[in-house]
Amino acid sequence: MKATVHVTLKNGVLDPQGKAVQSALGGLGFAGVEEVRQGKVIELTLAETDPEAARASVEKMCRELLANTVIEDYRVDIEG
Amino acid sequence: MKATVHVTLKNGVLDPQGKAVQSALGGLGFAGVEEVRQGKVIELTLAETDPEAARASVEKMCRELLANTVIEDYRVDIEG
Amino acid sequence: MTEPTPDVIAAHGLNEPEYAEVLNILGRAPNLVELGIFSVMWSEHCSYKSSKKWLKTLPTTAPWVICGPGENAGVVDIGDGQAAVFKMESHNHPSFIEPYQGAATGVGGILRDVFTMGARPVANLNALRFGSPDHPKTRHLVAGVVAGIGGYGNCVGVPTVGGEVNFHPAYNGNILVNAMTVGVAPADRIFYSAAAGVGNPVVYVGSKTGRDGIHGATMASAEFNEDSQEKRPTVQVGDPFTEKLLIEACLELMATDAIVAIQDMGAAGLTSSSFEMASKGGMGVELALDQVPMRETGMTPYELMLSESQERMLMVLKPGREDTARGIFEKWGLDFAIIGRLTDSGRMVLTWHGETVADLPIDPLAQASPEYDRPWVDTPAPAPLDEAALPAHPTWDAALATLIASPDVASRRWIWEQYDHMVMGDTVQRPGGDAAVVRLHGSNRGLALTTDCTPRYCRAHPESGGAQAVAEAYRNLSAVGARPLAVTDNMNFGNPEKPEIMGQFVGACRGMAAACEALEFPVVSGNVSLYNETAGEPILPTPAIGGLGVLEDVERMATIDLKAPGQALVLLGG
Amino acid sequence: MRAAVIVFPGSNCDRDVAVSLRAATGHDPIMHWHADTELPKVDLIVLPGGFSHGDYLRSGAMAAHAPVMREVKARADQGVAVLGICNGFQVLTECGLLPGVLMRNQSLRFICRDVFLRVEATDTPFTAHYAPDQVIRVPVAHHDGNYFADPATLDLLEGEGRVAFRYTDADGTASAAANPNGSRRNIAGVLSANRRVLGLMPHPERLADPLLGGTDGAPLFSALAESLAA
Ligand SMILES: Nc1ncnc2c1ncn2[C@@H]1O[C@H](COP(=O)(O)OP(=O)(O)O)[C@@H](O)[C@H]1O
């Protein structure tokens, strides 16, 4: 079973990477890029076969390790 | 208009971050994590309003800057 | 305007007598913006209200001291027309909540204190205390703090050359992260923060302001409790890349004669920087807050005054130099905005799209902040150890193995290898010796640097422990062949409202003062961090000392490694 | 020899390498700002270490698109020598002047310490003052030094003698223990096909002065000064 976790900075938290990418895109001549935010995507392959159990386990992984909940939000997607 | 870019390592490219996460999860007592791959997600807010033009422009950004195609694949999603 | 409710006043950390003083100063009730400003200015962190009385007892002068406590950092003459600018500062609470970013922004803050004064930073050090090695959080905290210090310092390109680490259960819920920066400037080109010149423009440079750490300065002074985990204040994220650009841009502008005064926006951001600059210069200020570069939409004057966004500076320029300055900051890709001017009113007038949102007298706020003579009890001198009651002496081999395996003695290589300790090409003595030695660029002279404190001594007897920390710093500098010149300190203690804790603080100050006096080793800068307690459990009293000395010839520096077989080992001292 | 050091926003070893160049050539290199496209005529272009653009996104990725880089590539094509150290190596791979990519260190930690390198190629303007298979000691200081390329590319590099340096033990063995960052085949530095572009993660400029604890980096600069003498 596969799980995908998106970890993104909370709203209002400074994103230095996004800021730098935005200005680099401007430098490359891409106009009209109003905001850039950079996050992580983590793809997990799990032995678990029950979607609900998988979700519960991945949510726990997010809280304990994958996301830094002080500054980051996370979203879990489970696919068969 | 918003665009989301997923940048992930190509198959066969060793992913030190994913491997470290996998072993850390094991250390935390999560069993049955068979593989972990870590990538980036970049969210762009664009002035462009035409989805096709937006996609073309973001694909170009990926080729020129956002992804290193020696080791990375990318996927672009455009939403209203 | 509606008067703030008691709840709102309490949430701003002002007690009843303090609020009464606010009413007395204003002759009316404050609005929310004004209340926020009072709360920040009178927080323990900014006002030193519990510690001021005792800090004044530390010796701060010597013929080579150019500037002692009171500015962004201390300044000493190191000969050859050069000055060393240095200070240590704590980022304890933020680092416990988010170790990487907390430690990283701590490094960023202390760097700004130093380059604000016109010095190019040449070395970073740190003094760290963690809980017991087997406490479940310790590993994560150590890894995060070390990575954060490296992540910031390595990127800005200032070598992290030394530091110290201890482990003790008293720090389980309250780690200490003290960061020190040393910079070098021409002795006659030091920049100060006193504003001058009616009509001169007040200029904002660096990063945009966001809603970072609103209330962080008050948080840093409030005792930690179990639900701090829940409240999770907005942690600031550091941007070392912007800091690097800010260093280069500021030093480039400082090479011209455009700057009248400059101050970094540290804790309490725009509030404390503007009040301090105005108060030191006896000036008034008008700021148009709508001109402040903003990162988010919908920000309010309250948020702009209290934001702790990093990598920002405030300057007063000479008239007509705006374009020179703007050109330099734009070249480095940094924000630049003229946000106000100096007046002779002695008042801080803040406007928002033309409307006045705060109007406060500057000196009463900045200078008449509360000063407490907190009750304290002396820590009694410990009874001599009863030798008979000690466990039997282990074999020498076993004793040695125990010592070497102790977390307080074990090699710190794992830590310093994560710090770039060689960038700038002048680290002639790397971490691992008694003191780091950094060559003064382009010469054969050098600075020796160390941080020291043994908290268990300080707990046993704060006065001896404080004196010992100073003496150890002095010895470490002497051991590499340097002439010790001056110290910076970081006083980390528990809740000063408890007489025993206040007694520890007083004792440590007495010991430090005596040692500094005896050694002619004055305190030129420092920082105080109080309320380091979790659930009523205080940390060990930890007056961290950062020492600086000078070597006339780095080729004659002494190092710790044994050089050749057959040489004699000599024990000196008693 | 005239050298230019390209200064990117976030470069922080630009001054360090200038010191080594001055020691080897007797004069100061040109410090050239990345946004300035008019690059003077020089014999050597140096891309220094540091954190260009904060190393955000990927190390060296944004600097690879700096305005001056088009000219740097054109000069490289004409045979002008280009040296990329640490972040400079990352920029060279990102802009395609060298193959492969520098990934995050296997330990995921920044690593700053001396390492041993075996000099694998001495027929270049950079390495002519080393002896074949000489083992030298120089520091590394990086977070992203894990050299990766596909096996075919690695075979090609090895077949053409384009691996300039490998991480080894003090006795010259390219063991796993001697590899500080997980680089494929212990590769620490690679050359372009015409052998005029060198990228390496270790910092020769940091041990080119006896007061800093060693001089094994100095021959690289003296070799450049001699080979590229006008
Ligand atoms: N323990 C101390 N010993 C000596 N001076 C101190 C001490 N703590 C603070 N100071 C001095 O008080 C002044 C204000 O410090 P602080 O508020 O920490 O500076 P900043 O404006 O950088 O936050 C500084 O000049 C500092 O050197």
PDB file of C-alpha atoms in Angstrom, chain C residues 66-194:
ATOM      1  CA  ILE C  66      36.389  51.174  23.833  1.00  0.00           C
ATOM      2  CA  CYS C  67      32.749  50.463  24.620  1.00  0.00           C
ATOM      3  CA  GLY C  68      31.359  48.507  27.538  1.00  0.00           C
ATOM      4  CA  PRO C  69      27.819  47.227  28.182  1.00  0.00           C
ATOM      5  CA  GLY C  70      24.968  49.315  26.858  1.00  0.00           C
ATOM      6  CA  GLU C  71      25.482  49.079  23.119  1.00  0.00           C
ATOM      7  CA  ASN C  72      24.732  46.194  20.772  1.00  0.00           C
ATOM      8  CA  ALA C  73      28.045  44.570  21.670  1.00  0.00           C
ATOM      9  CA  GLY C  74      31.221  45.305  23.612  1.00  0.00           C
ATOM     10  CA  VAL C  75      34.265  46.789  21.897  1.00  0.00           C
ATOM     11  CA  VAL C  76      37.910  46.423  22.905  1.00  0.00           C
ATOM     12  CA  ASP C  77      41.084  47.783  21.376  1.00  0.00           C
ATOM     13  CA  ILE C  78      43.219  44.900  20.128  1.00  0.00           C
ATOM     14  CA  GLY C  79      46.103  47.012  18.872  1.00  0.00           C
ATOM     15  CA  ASP C  80      47.263  47.854  15.366  1.00  0.00           C
ATOM     16  CA  GLY C  81      44.312  50.215  14.919  1.00  0.00           C
ATOM     17  CA  GLN C  82      41.802  47.392  15.218  1.00  0.00           C
ATOM     18  CA  ALA C  83      38.977  46.628  17.614  1.00  0.00           C
ATOM     19  CA  ALA C  84      37.228  43.386  18.509  1.00  0.00           C
ATOM     20  CA  VAL C  85      33.440  43.617  18.846  1.00  0.00           C
ATOM     21  CA  PHE C  86      31.765  40.746  20.648  1.00  0.00           C
ATOM     22  CA  LYS C  87      28.786  39.553  22.613  1.00  0.00           C
ATOM     23  CA  MET C  88      26.940  36.414  23.672  1.00  0.00           C
ATOM     24  CA  GLU C  89      23.172  35.990  23.636  1.00  0.00           C
ATOM     25  CA  SER C  90      20.689  33.286  24.583  1.00  0.00           C
ATOM     26  CA  HIS C  91      17.981  31.628  22.507  1.00  0.00           C
ATOM     27  CA  ASN C  92      16.928  29.065  25.082  1.00  0.00           C
ATOM     28  CA  HIS C  93      13.177  28.875  24.909  1.00  0.00           C
ATOM     29  CA  PRO C  94      12.827  29.019  21.124  1.00  0.00           C
ATOM     30  CA  SER C  95      15.452  26.282  20.808  1.00  0.00           C
ATOM     31  CA  PHE C  96      13.547  23.988  23.117  1.00  0.00           C
ATOM     32  CA  ILE C  97      10.383  24.433  21.084  1.00  0.00           C
ATOM     33  CA  GLU C  98      12.046  24.127  17.670  1.00  0.00           C
ATOM     34  CA  PRO C  99      15.716  23.244  18.065  1.00  0.00           C
ATOM     35  CA  TYR C 100      16.863  23.810  14.501  1.00  0.00           C
ATOM     36  CA  GLN C 101      15.208  27.159  13.890  1.00  0.00           C
ATOM     37  CA  GLY C 102      15.603  28.310  17.481  1.00  0.00           C
ATOM     38  CA  ALA C 103      19.356  27.785  17.428  1.00  0.00           C
ATOM     39  CA  ALA C 104      19.715  29.103  13.880  1.00  0.00           C
ATOM     40  CA  THR C 105      17.916  32.352  14.613  1.00  0.00           C
ATOM     41  CA  GLY C 106      19.954  32.691  17.792  1.00  0.00           C
ATOM     42  CA  VAL C 107      23.105  32.723  15.691  1.00  0.00           C
ATOM     43  CA  GLY C 108      21.519  35.192  13.276  1.00  0.00           C
ATOM     44  CA  GLY C 109      20.622  37.562  16.092  1.00  0.00           C
ATOM     45  CA  ILE C 110      24.032  37.680  17.668  1.00  0.00           C
ATOM     46  CA  LEU C 111      25.718  38.143  14.295  1.00  0.00           C
ATOM     47  CA  ARG C 112      23.547  41.210  13.729  1.00  0.00           C
ATOM     48  CA  ASP C 113      24.509  42.663  17.107  1.00  0.00           C
ATOM     49  CA  VAL C 114      28.117  42.562  15.986  1.00  0.00           C
ATOM     50  CA  PHE C 115      27.986  43.744  12.391  1.00  0.00           C
ATOM     51  CA  THR C 116      25.586  46.515  13.432  1.00  0.00           C
ATOM     52  CA  MET C 117      28.594  48.088  15.057  1.00  0.00           C
ATOM     53  CA  GLY C 118      30.614  48.068  11.860  1.00  0.00           C
ATOM     54  CA  ALA C 119      32.572  44.887  12.503  1.00  0.00           C
ATOM     55  CA  ARG C 120      32.970  42.030  10.085  1.00  0.00           C
ATOM     56  CA  PRO C 121      32.097  38.871  12.032  1.00  0.00           C
ATOM     57  CA  VAL C 122      35.155  36.594  12.124  1.00  0.00           C
ATOM     58  CA  ALA C 123      34.120  33.839  14.529  1.00  0.00           C
ATOM     59  CA  ASN C 124      31.133  32.249  16.209  1.00  0.00           C
ATOM     60  CA  LEU C 125      31.110  30.210  19.419  1.00  0.00           C
ATOM     61  CA  ASN C 126      28.353  28.694  21.483  1.00  0.00           C
ATOM     62  CA  ALA C 127      27.621  27.440  24.976  1.00  0.00           C
ATOM     63  CA  LEU C 128      25.072  24.625  25.101  1.00  0.00           C
ATOM     64  CA  ARG C 129      23.397  22.727  27.951  1.00  0.00           C
ATOM     65  CA  PHE C 130      21.164  19.756  27.421  1.00  0.00           C
ATOM     66  CA  GLY C 131      19.265  17.373  29.677  1.00  0.00           C
ATOM     67  CA  SER C 132      20.363  13.906  30.587  1.00  0.00           C
ATOM     68  CA  PRO C 133      21.715  11.935  27.588  1.00  0.00           C
ATOM     69  CA  ASP C 134      19.127   9.215  28.191  1.00  0.00           C
ATOM     70  CA  HIS C 135      16.171  11.589  28.387  1.00  0.00           C
ATOM     71  CA  PRO C 136      13.906  10.853  25.394  1.00  0.00           C
ATOM     72  CA  LYS C 137      14.114  14.394  24.016  1.00  0.00           C
ATOM     73  CA  THR C 138      17.838  14.966  24.378  1.00  0.00           C
ATOM     74  CA  ARG C 139      18.997  13.273  21.201  1.00  0.00           C
ATOM     75  CA  HIS C 140      16.524  15.197  19.072  1.00  0.00           C
ATOM     76  CA  LEU C 141      17.401  18.481  20.764  1.00  0.00           C
ATOM     77  CA  VAL C 142      21.163  18.016  20.415  1.00  0.00           C
ATOM     78  CA  ALA C 143      20.862  17.041  16.767  1.00  0.00           C
ATOM     79  CA  GLY C 144      18.528  19.922  15.987  1.00  0.00           C
ATOM     80  CA  VAL C 145      20.484  22.600  17.840  1.00  0.00           C
ATOM     81  CA  VAL C 146      23.822  21.568  16.361  1.00  0.00           C
ATOM     82  CA  ALA C 147      22.364  21.369  12.857  1.00  0.00           C
ATOM     83  CA  GLY C 148      20.703  24.754  13.325  1.00  0.00           C
ATOM     84  CA  ILE C 149      23.874  26.480  14.525  1.00  0.00           C
ATOM     85  CA  GLY C 150      25.759  24.952  11.610  1.00  0.00           C
ATOM     86  CA  GLY C 151      22.982  25.596   9.129  1.00  0.00           C
ATOM     87  CA  TYR C 152      23.062  29.306   9.849  1.00  0.00           C
ATOM     88  CA  GLY C 153      26.742  29.922  10.557  1.00  0.00           C
ATOM     89  CA  ASN C 154      27.995  27.799   7.674  1.00  0.00           C
ATOM     90  CA  CYS C 155      25.769  29.559   5.185  1.00  0.00           C
ATOM     91  CA  VAL C 156      26.732  33.080   6.251  1.00  0.00           C
ATOM     92  CA  GLY C 157      30.358  32.013   5.997  1.00  0.00           C
ATOM     93  CA  VAL C 158      31.525  32.818   9.518  1.00  0.00           C
ATOM     94  CA  PRO C 159      33.524  30.000  11.099  1.00  0.00           C
ATOM     95  CA  THR C 160      32.148  28.416  14.267  1.00  0.00           C
ATOM     96  CA  VAL C 161      35.383  27.856  16.123  1.00  0.00           C
ATOM     97  CA  GLY C 162      34.489  26.833  19.622  1.00  0.00           C
ATOM     98  CA  GLY C 163      32.007  26.315  22.365  1.00  0.00           C
ATOM     99  CA  GLU C 164      31.065  24.051  25.225  1.00  0.00           C
ATOM    100  CA  VAL C 165      28.431  21.441  25.959  1.00  0.00           C
ATOM    101  CA  ASN C 166      27.192  19.950  29.234  1.00  0.00           C
ATOM    102  CA  PHE C 167      24.485  17.452  30.038  1.00  0.00           C
ATOM    103  CA  HIS C 168      22.469  17.449  33.257  1.00  0.00           C
ATOM    104  CA  PRO C 169      18.905  16.402  34.126  1.00  0.00           C
ATOM    105  CA  ALA C 170      18.187  19.945  35.327  1.00  0.00           C
ATOM    106  CA  TYR C 171      18.078  20.961  31.661  1.00  0.00           C
ATOM    107  CA  ASN C 172      15.672  18.203  30.609  1.00  0.00           C
ATOM    108  CA  GLY C 173      12.814  20.649  30.093  1.00  0.00           C
ATOM    109  CA  ASN C 174      14.822  23.782  29.467  1.00  0.00           C
ATOM    110  CA  ILE C 175      17.945  23.589  27.362  1.00  0.00           C
ATOM    111  CA  LEU C 176      20.384  26.471  27.012  1.00  0.00           C
ATOM    112  CA  VAL C 177      21.571  27.743  23.664  1.00  0.00           C
ATOM    113  CA  ASN C 178      23.935  30.687  24.058  1.00  0.00           C
ATOM    114  CA  ALA C 179      25.590  31.996  20.914  1.00  0.00           C
ATOM    115  CA  MET C 180      28.578  34.311  20.719  1.00  0.00           C
ATOM    116  CA  THR C 181      29.933  36.280  17.778  1.00  0.00           C
ATOM    117  CA  VAL C 182      33.248  38.082  17.494  1.00  0.00           C
ATOM    118  CA  GLY C 183      33.869  40.698  14.848  1.00  0.00           C
ATOM    119  CA  VAL C 184      36.753  42.950  13.877  1.00  0.00           C
ATOM    120  CA  ALA C 185      36.521  46.619  12.883  1.00  0.00           C
ATOM    121  CA  PRO C 186      38.866  49.561  12.515  1.00  0.00           C
ATOM    122  CA  ALA C 187      39.050  51.007  16.028  1.00  0.00           C
ATOM    123  CA  ASP C 188      38.054  54.464  14.808  1.00  0.00           C
ATOM    124  CA  ARG C 189      35.103  53.271  12.706  1.00  0.00           C
ATOM    125  CA  ILE C 190      32.672  51.867  15.279  1.00  0.00           C
ATOM    126  CA  PHE C 191      28.982  52.479  14.645  1.00  0.00           C
ATOM    127  CA  TYR C 192      26.644  53.273  17.522  1.00  0.00           C
ATOM    128  CA  SER C 193      22.901  53.339  17.950  1.00  0.00           C
ATOM    129  CA  ALA C 194      22.244  56.877  19.235  1.00  0.00           C
TER     130      ALA C 194
END
